[in-house]
CSV table of C-alpha atoms in Angstrom, one decimal:
chain,number,residue,atom,x,y,z
A,88,MET,CA,-27.1,47.9,-148.8
A,89,LYS,CA,-23.7,47.0,-150.3
A,90,LYS,CA,-22.3,43.8,-148.9
A,91,ARG,CA,-19.0,44.4,-147.0
A,92,ILE,CA,-15.8,42.9,-148.4
A,93,ILE,CA,-12.9,42.3,-146.0
A,94,ASN,CA,-9.6,43.6,-147.2
A,95,TRP,CA,-6.6,41.3,-146.7
A,96,GLY,CA,-2.9,42.0,-146.7
A,97,ILE,CA,-0.2,39.3,-147.1
A,98,LEU,CA,2.9,39.5,-145.0
A,99,SER,CA,5.9,38.1,-147.0
A,100,THR,CA,6.3,36.2,-150.2
A,101,ALA,CA,6.2,32.8,-148.5
A,102,LYS,CA,5.2,29.9,-150.7
A,103,ILE,CA,2.1,28.9,-148.7
A,104,GLY,CA,0.8,32.5,-149.2
A,105,TRP,CA,0.9,32.6,-153.0
A,106,GLU,CA,0.3,28.8,-153.5
A,107,HIS,CA,-2.8,28.5,-151.2
A,108,VAL,CA,-3.9,31.6,-149.3
A,109,ILE,CA,-3.9,34.3,-152.0
A,110,PRO,CA,-5.9,32.0,-154.4
A,111,ALA,CA,-8.3,31.2,-151.6
A,112,ILE,CA,-8.9,34.8,-150.8
A,113,LYS,CA,-9.5,35.7,-154.4
A,114,LYS,CA,-12.1,32.9,-154.6
A,115,SER,CA,-13.8,34.0,-151.5
A,116,LYS,CA,-17.0,36.1,-152.0
A,117,ASN,CA,-16.5,38.2,-148.9
A,118,SER,CA,-12.7,38.8,-149.1
A,119,GLN,CA,-10.1,40.4,-151.4
A,120,VAL,CA,-6.3,40.9,-151.3
A,121,ILE,CA,-5.4,44.5,-151.6
A,122,ALA,CA,-1.7,44.5,-150.5
A,123,LEU,CA,1.4,42.4,-150.1
A,124,ALA,CA,4.6,43.2,-148.3
A,125,SER,CA,8.1,41.8,-148.4
A,126,ARG,CA,11.5,43.1,-147.2
A,127,ASN,CA,12.4,42.8,-150.9
A,128,LEU,CA,10.2,45.2,-152.9
A,129,SER,CA,11.0,43.5,-156.2
A,130,ARG,CA,9.7,40.2,-154.9
A,131,ALA,CA,6.6,41.9,-153.6
A,132,THR,CA,6.0,43.7,-156.9
A,133,ALA,CA,6.4,40.4,-158.9
A,134,LEU,CA,3.7,38.7,-156.9
A,135,THR,CA,1.3,41.7,-156.9
A,136,LYS,CA,1.6,41.8,-160.7
A,137,LYS,CA,1.0,38.1,-161.0
A,138,PHE,CA,-2.1,38.1,-158.8
A,139,LYS,CA,-3.3,41.6,-159.7
A,140,ILE,CA,-3.0,42.9,-156.2
A,141,PRO,CA,-3.2,46.7,-156.0
A,142,LYS,CA,-0.4,47.5,-153.5
A,143,SER,CA,3.1,46.2,-153.0
A,144,TYR,CA,5.3,47.3,-150.1
A,145,GLY,CA,9.0,46.9,-149.4
A,146,SER,CA,8.7,46.7,-145.7
A,147,TYR,CA,6.3,45.0,-143.2
A,148,LYS,CA,5.8,48.3,-141.4
A,149,GLU,CA,4.0,49.8,-144.4
A,150,LEU,CA,1.6,46.9,-144.4
A,151,TYR,CA,0.9,47.2,-140.7
A,152,GLU,CA,0.1,50.9,-141.2
A,153,ASP,CA,-2.1,50.6,-144.3
A,154,LYS,CA,-5.5,51.8,-143.0
A,155,ASP,CA,-7.4,50.0,-145.8
A,156,VAL,CA,-6.2,46.5,-144.6
A,157,ASP,CA,-8.6,44.7,-142.2
A,158,VAL,CA,-6.8,41.4,-141.8
A,159,ILE,CA,-3.1,40.4,-142.3
A,160,TYR,CA,-2.1,36.9,-143.1
A,161,ASN,CA,1.2,36.1,-141.5
A,162,PRO,CA,3.2,33.1,-142.8
A,163,LEU,CA,6.6,34.3,-141.5
A,164,PRO,CA,9.0,31.7,-140.1
A,165,ASN,CA,7.9,30.3,-136.7
A,166,HIS,CA,10.3,32.2,-134.6
A,167,LEU,CA,9.1,35.6,-136.0
A,168,HIS,CA,5.3,34.9,-135.5
A,169,ILE,CA,4.8,36.6,-132.1
A,170,LYS,CA,7.0,39.7,-132.6
A,171,SER,CA,5.5,40.5,-136.1
A,172,SER,CA,2.0,39.9,-134.9
A,173,ILE,CA,2.3,42.2,-131.9
A,174,GLU,CA,3.4,45.0,-134.3
A,175,ALA,CA,0.4,44.3,-136.5
A,176,CYS,CA,-2.0,44.3,-133.5
A,177,LYS,CA,-0.6,47.6,-132.3
A,178,ASN,CA,-1.9,49.0,-135.7
A,179,LYS,CA,-5.3,47.4,-135.0
A,180,LYS,CA,-5.0,44.7,-137.6
A,181,ASN,CA,-6.8,41.4,-137.3
A,182,LEU,CA,-4.5,38.4,-138.0
A,183,LEU,CA,-4.6,34.9,-139.5
A,184,LEU,CA,-1.3,33.6,-138.2
A,185,GLU,CA,0.4,30.4,-139.5
A,186,LYS,CA,0.9,27.5,-137.2
A,187,PRO,CA,2.5,26.9,-134.8
A,188,LEU,CA,1.6,30.2,-133.3
A,189,SER,CA,4.9,30.3,-131.3
A,190,LEU,CA,7.7,28.2,-130.1
A,191,LYS,CA,6.6,28.2,-126.4
A,192,SER,CA,3.1,28.6,-125.0
A,193,LYS,CA,4.2,31.4,-122.6
A,194,ASP,CA,5.3,33.5,-125.6
A,195,ILE,CA,1.6,33.8,-126.6
A,196,ASP,CA,0.7,35.8,-123.5
A,197,PRO,CA,1.9,39.2,-124.7
A,198,LEU,CA,0.0,38.7,-128.0
A,199,ILE,CA,-3.2,37.8,-126.1
A,200,LYS,CA,-2.8,41.0,-124.1
A,201,ILE,CA,-2.1,43.3,-127.1
A,202,ALA,CA,-4.9,41.8,-129.1
A,203,SER,CA,-7.3,42.3,-126.3
A,204,GLN,CA,-6.2,45.9,-125.8
A,205,ASN,CA,-6.7,46.7,-129.5
A,206,LYS,CA,-9.9,44.7,-129.8
A,207,VAL,CA,-8.6,42.6,-132.8
A,208,ILE,CA,-9.0,39.0,-133.6
A,209,VAL,CA,-6.0,36.7,-133.9
A,210,LYS,CA,-6.4,33.1,-135.1
A,211,GLU,CA,-4.1,30.2,-135.8
A,212,ALA,CA,-4.3,29.0,-139.4
A,213,PHE,CA,-5.3,25.4,-139.1
A,214,MET,CA,-7.2,25.1,-142.3
A,215,VAL,CA,-8.2,21.5,-141.7
A,216,ARG,CA,-10.8,22.4,-139.1
A,217,HIS,CA,-12.7,24.1,-141.9
A,218,HIS,CA,-12.8,21.2,-144.4
A,219,PRO,CA,-16.2,19.6,-144.7
A,220,GLN,CA,-14.7,16.1,-144.1
A,221,TRP,CA,-13.5,17.0,-140.6
A,222,ARG,CA,-16.8,18.7,-139.8
A,223,TRP,CA,-18.6,15.6,-140.9
A,224,VAL,CA,-16.3,13.3,-138.9
A,225,LYS,CA,-16.8,15.3,-135.7
A,226,GLU,CA,-20.6,15.1,-136.1
A,227,TYR,CA,-20.4,11.4,-136.9
A,228,ILE,CA,-18.5,10.9,-133.6
A,229,LYS,CA,-21.2,12.9,-131.7
A,230,SER,CA,-23.9,10.8,-133.2
A,231,GLY,CA,-22.6,7.8,-131.3
A,232,LYS,CA,-22.4,5.5,-134.3
A,233,ILE,CA,-18.7,4.9,-133.9
A,234,GLY,CA,-19.2,4.0,-130.2
A,235,SER,CA,-16.8,5.3,-127.6
A,236,ILE,CA,-13.4,6.4,-129.1
A,237,SER,CA,-10.6,4.2,-128.0
A,238,SER,CA,-7.8,5.9,-129.9
A,239,ILE,CA,-6.9,8.4,-132.6
A,240,SER,CA,-3.8,7.4,-134.6
A,241,THR,CA,-2.0,9.8,-137.0
A,242,VAL,CA,0.8,9.4,-139.5
A,243,PHE,CA,2.1,12.5,-141.2
A,244,SER,CA,5.4,12.6,-143.1
A,245,TYR,CA,7.4,14.0,-146.0
A,246,ASN,CA,10.9,14.0,-147.3
A,247,ASN,CA,12.8,17.3,-147.1
A,248,LYS,CA,16.6,17.3,-146.7
A,249,ASN,CA,17.3,20.8,-148.0
A,250,PRO,CA,19.6,22.5,-145.5
A,251,LYS,CA,18.3,26.0,-146.6
A,252,ASN,CA,14.7,25.1,-146.0
A,253,ILE,CA,13.3,26.8,-142.8
A,254,ARG,CA,11.8,23.5,-141.7
A,255,ASN,CA,15.4,22.2,-141.2
A,256,ILE,CA,16.8,25.3,-139.4
A,257,LYS,CA,16.5,24.8,-135.6
A,258,LYS,CA,16.7,28.5,-134.6
A,259,PHE,CA,13.7,29.2,-136.9
A,260,GLY,CA,11.6,26.7,-135.2
A,261,GLY,CA,12.2,23.9,-137.6
A,262,GLY,CA,11.6,20.2,-137.1
A,263,ALA,CA,8.8,17.7,-137.5
A,264,ILE,CA,6.9,18.5,-134.3
A,265,TYR,CA,6.7,22.2,-134.9
A,266,ASP,CA,5.8,21.8,-138.6
A,267,ILE,CA,3.4,18.9,-138.7
A,268,GLY,CA,3.2,17.5,-135.1
A,269,CYS,CA,0.9,20.3,-134.3
A,270,TYR,CA,-1.8,18.8,-136.6
A,271,PRO,CA,-2.5,15.6,-134.7
A,272,THR,CA,-2.6,17.5,-131.5
A,273,VAL,CA,-5.1,20.0,-132.8
A,274,ILE,CA,-7.3,17.5,-134.5
A,275,SER,CA,-7.4,15.2,-131.5
A,276,ARG,CA,-8.5,18.2,-129.3
A,277,PHE,CA,-11.0,19.2,-132.1
A,278,LEU,CA,-12.6,15.8,-132.3
A,279,LEU,CA,-12.7,15.1,-128.5
A,280,ASP,CA,-13.5,18.6,-127.3
A,281,LYS,CA,-11.2,18.3,-124.4
A,282,GLU,CA,-7.5,18.5,-123.4
A,283,PRO,CA,-5.0,15.7,-122.9
A,284,LYS,CA,-4.0,15.0,-119.3
A,285,ARG,CA,-0.5,13.9,-119.9
A,286,VAL,CA,1.9,13.0,-122.7
A,287,ILE,CA,4.9,10.9,-123.4
A,288,ALA,CA,7.1,11.2,-126.5
A,289,THR,CA,10.4,10.3,-128.2
A,290,SER,CA,12.3,11.6,-131.2
A,291,LYS,CA,15.3,11.2,-133.5
A,292,ASN,CA,17.3,14.3,-134.5
A,293,ASP,CA,19.2,15.0,-137.7
A,294,LYS,CA,22.9,15.0,-136.8
A,295,LYS,CA,23.6,18.1,-138.9
A,296,PHE,CA,20.3,20.1,-138.6
A,297,LYS,CA,19.8,19.3,-134.9
A,298,THR,CA,16.0,19.3,-135.7
A,299,ASP,CA,13.7,16.3,-135.0
A,300,ILE,CA,13.2,14.3,-138.2
A,301,LEU,CA,11.2,11.4,-136.6
A,302,SER,CA,9.0,11.9,-133.6
A,303,SER,CA,6.2,9.9,-131.9
A,304,ALA,CA,3.9,10.8,-129.0
A,305,LEU,CA,1.1,9.4,-127.0
A,306,LEU,CA,-1.5,11.8,-125.6
A,307,ASP,CA,-3.6,10.5,-122.7
A,308,PHE,CA,-7.1,12.0,-122.8
A,309,GLY,CA,-8.4,9.7,-120.0
A,310,ASP,CA,-10.7,7.3,-121.8
A,311,THR,CA,-9.0,7.9,-125.2
A,312,PHE,CA,-5.4,7.7,-126.4
A,313,SER,CA,-4.1,9.8,-129.3
A,314,THR,CA,-0.9,8.7,-130.9
A,315,PHE,CA,1.1,10.1,-133.7
A,316,THR,CA,4.3,9.7,-135.7
A,317,VAL,CA,5.6,12.6,-137.8
A,318,ALA,CA,8.7,12.6,-140.0
A,319,THR,CA,10.5,15.0,-142.3
A,320,GLN,CA,12.9,12.5,-144.0
A,321,SER,CA,10.6,9.7,-144.8
A,322,THR,CA,8.2,9.0,-147.7
A,323,TYR,CA,5.2,11.3,-148.2
A,324,SER,CA,2.3,9.9,-146.2
A,325,GLN,CA,-0.6,11.0,-144.1
A,326,GLN,CA,-3.6,9.2,-142.6
A,327,VAL,CA,-5.8,9.4,-139.5
A,328,VAL,CA,-7.5,6.3,-138.0
A,329,ILE,CA,-10.2,6.8,-135.3
A,330,LEU,CA,-10.9,3.5,-133.5
A,331,GLY,CA,-14.2,3.2,-131.9
A,332,THR,CA,-15.9,0.5,-129.9
A,333,LYS,CA,-18.4,0.0,-132.7
A,334,LYS,CA,-16.7,1.2,-135.9
A,335,THR,CA,-13.5,2.6,-137.2
A,336,VAL,CA,-13.2,5.8,-139.3
A,337,VAL,CA,-10.2,6.3,-141.6
A,338,ILE,CA,-9.5,9.8,-143.1
A,339,GLU,CA,-7.4,9.1,-146.1
A,340,ASN,CA,-6.2,12.6,-146.9
A,341,PRO,CA,-6.6,14.4,-143.6
A,342,PHE,CA,-4.4,17.4,-143.9
A,343,ASN,CA,-3.2,18.4,-147.5
A,344,ALA,CA,-6.6,17.9,-149.2
A,345,ILE,CA,-6.1,19.3,-152.7
A,346,ALA,CA,-8.6,21.9,-153.7
A,347,ASN,CA,-9.6,20.4,-157.0
A,348,LYS,CA,-9.7,16.7,-155.9
A,349,PRO,CA,-12.3,14.9,-153.8
A,350,THR,CA,-11.4,13.4,-150.4
A,351,THR,CA,-12.6,10.1,-148.9
A,352,VAL,CA,-13.5,8.9,-145.4
A,353,VAL,CA,-13.9,5.1,-144.9
A,354,ILE,CA,-16.2,3.8,-142.2
A,355,TYR,CA,-15.2,0.3,-141.3
A,356,ASN,CA,-18.1,-1.7,-139.9
A,357,GLY,CA,-16.1,-3.9,-137.5
A,358,LYS,CA,-16.9,-7.0,-139.6
A,359,SER,CA,-14.5,-6.8,-142.5
A,360,ILE,CA,-11.0,-5.2,-142.8
A,361,TYR,CA,-11.4,-4.9,-146.6
A,362,ARG,CA,-12.1,-1.4,-147.9
A,363,LYS,CA,-14.5,-2.6,-150.5
A,364,ASP,CA,-16.7,-4.2,-147.9
A,365,ASN,CA,-17.2,-1.0,-146.0
A,366,THR,CA,-18.8,2.4,-146.4
A,367,ILE,CA,-16.8,4.9,-148.5
A,368,LYS,CA,-17.9,8.5,-148.1
A,369,VAL,CA,-16.7,10.9,-150.8
A,370,PHE,CA,-16.5,14.6,-150.2
A,371,PRO,CA,-16.5,16.8,-153.4
A,372,ALA,CA,-13.5,18.8,-154.2
A,373,THR,CA,-13.3,22.0,-152.1
A,374,ASP,CA,-10.7,24.5,-151.0
A,375,GLN,CA,-10.2,24.3,-147.2
A,376,TYR,CA,-8.2,27.5,-147.3
A,377,GLU,CA,-11.1,29.3,-148.9
A,378,HIS,CA,-13.4,28.0,-146.1
A,379,GLN,CA,-10.9,29.3,-143.6
A,380,VAL,CA,-10.7,32.7,-145.1
A,381,THR,CA,-14.5,33.1,-145.6
A,382,LYS,CA,-15.2,32.0,-142.0
A,383,PHE,CA,-12.8,34.6,-140.6
A,384,SER,CA,-14.1,37.4,-142.8
A,385,ASN,CA,-17.7,36.5,-141.8
A,386,GLU,CA,-16.8,36.7,-138.2
A,387,LEU,CA,-15.6,40.2,-138.8
A,388,ILE,CA,-18.5,41.3,-140.9
A,389,TYR,CA,-21.3,39.8,-138.8
A,390,LYS,CA,-19.4,39.9,-135.4
A,391,THR,CA,-20.3,36.3,-134.7
A,392,LYS,CA,-18.7,34.0,-132.1
A,393,ILE,CA,-15.0,33.5,-132.8
A,394,ASP,CA,-14.0,29.9,-133.4
A,395,TYR,CA,-10.6,28.8,-132.2
A,396,GLY,CA,-8.9,32.1,-131.1
A,397,LEU,CA,-5.7,32.7,-129.2
A,398,LEU,CA,-6.7,30.8,-126.1
A,399,ASP,CA,-7.2,27.7,-128.1
A,400,ALA,CA,-3.9,28.2,-129.8
A,401,LYS,CA,-2.2,28.5,-126.4
A,402,LYS,CA,-3.8,25.2,-125.3
A,403,ASN,CA,-2.4,23.5,-128.3
A,404,MET,CA,1.0,25.0,-127.7
A,405,LYS,CA,0.9,23.7,-124.1
A,406,VAL,CA,0.6,20.2,-125.5
A,407,LEU,CA,3.6,20.8,-127.8
A,408,ASP,CA,5.6,22.2,-124.8
A,409,ALA,CA,4.8,18.9,-122.9
A,410,ILE,CA,5.9,16.8,-125.8
A,411,PHE,CA,9.3,18.5,-126.0
A,412,MET,CA,9.7,18.2,-122.2
A,413,SER,CA,8.8,14.5,-122.4
A,414,ILE,CA,11.5,14.0,-125.0
A,415,LYS,CA,14.0,15.8,-122.9
A,416,LYS,CA,13.2,14.1,-119.6
A,417,LYS,CA,12.2,10.7,-121.1
A,418,LYS,CA,9.0,10.4,-119.0
A,419,TRP,CA,5.3,11.2,-118.8
A,420,ILE,CA,4.6,14.9,-118.5
A,421,LYS,CA,1.4,16.2,-117.0
A,422,ILE,CA,-0.3,19.0,-118.9
């Protein structure tokens, strides 16, 4: 029996698609890219030639209606996610949709409904959940070796002052919280396997862009606090520190793990703060985008349990809703 290969279509010529996702699909043993669509046919054709993709389309509608496509990867700007995904679902296309799924949690409801009606799978593209280092950290926490988790602290920042970049355009869903603040919320929920009860947050906006360029939040999970600072006009940095009652775990490259470079997790023993005195666990170079693609395709091929579907995406969006509300009202917001 010939092994089934899942056919992927790419919606738009967004950088994340050709830089990370298309190469990941091409490396995956159970997936292949067969089509790419752009509103500009010449751009689509240029990429299909570069990556040897069979079909190029000059409209999104053509990709939605391609009967050979099983899954569409959707990296359109944030404000277009829901509308474009609903159209894809109407054509019975499964979807891997870039984060954040929407700009408001309530906007996800129509997508949940149409996906259910058409019996398709829609998932939010948090590739980090598929990296072996995160899977290992979650199991390490479950083992009890870290003790009880007191806090999870995240810093994630970069420097982007380009006024034409969608991350700096408010109406497109730009800003630090939408772009990278969704990572600390999702990894905290992933590691703790529960939802925060309340949140308090603050932010600083760019005077010209009107988007948040520096934001901090505290998520109260009951016995555990999760704090984060995200910034779009600071130095490039990222780190996650998980403080336990017995040990501390530091993930040194938590989010943008490069496919051809190893990653490290440091387990501090509670006796010395010097890195060299503690356990350094090295994870071989691997492509977290490939893991994400392969997992999704396997769920379609073998009809296995779906990890992190639309309901999970809505829960994460509810946390972001509360963060924005807290910033506006300057107080704790219950979730």
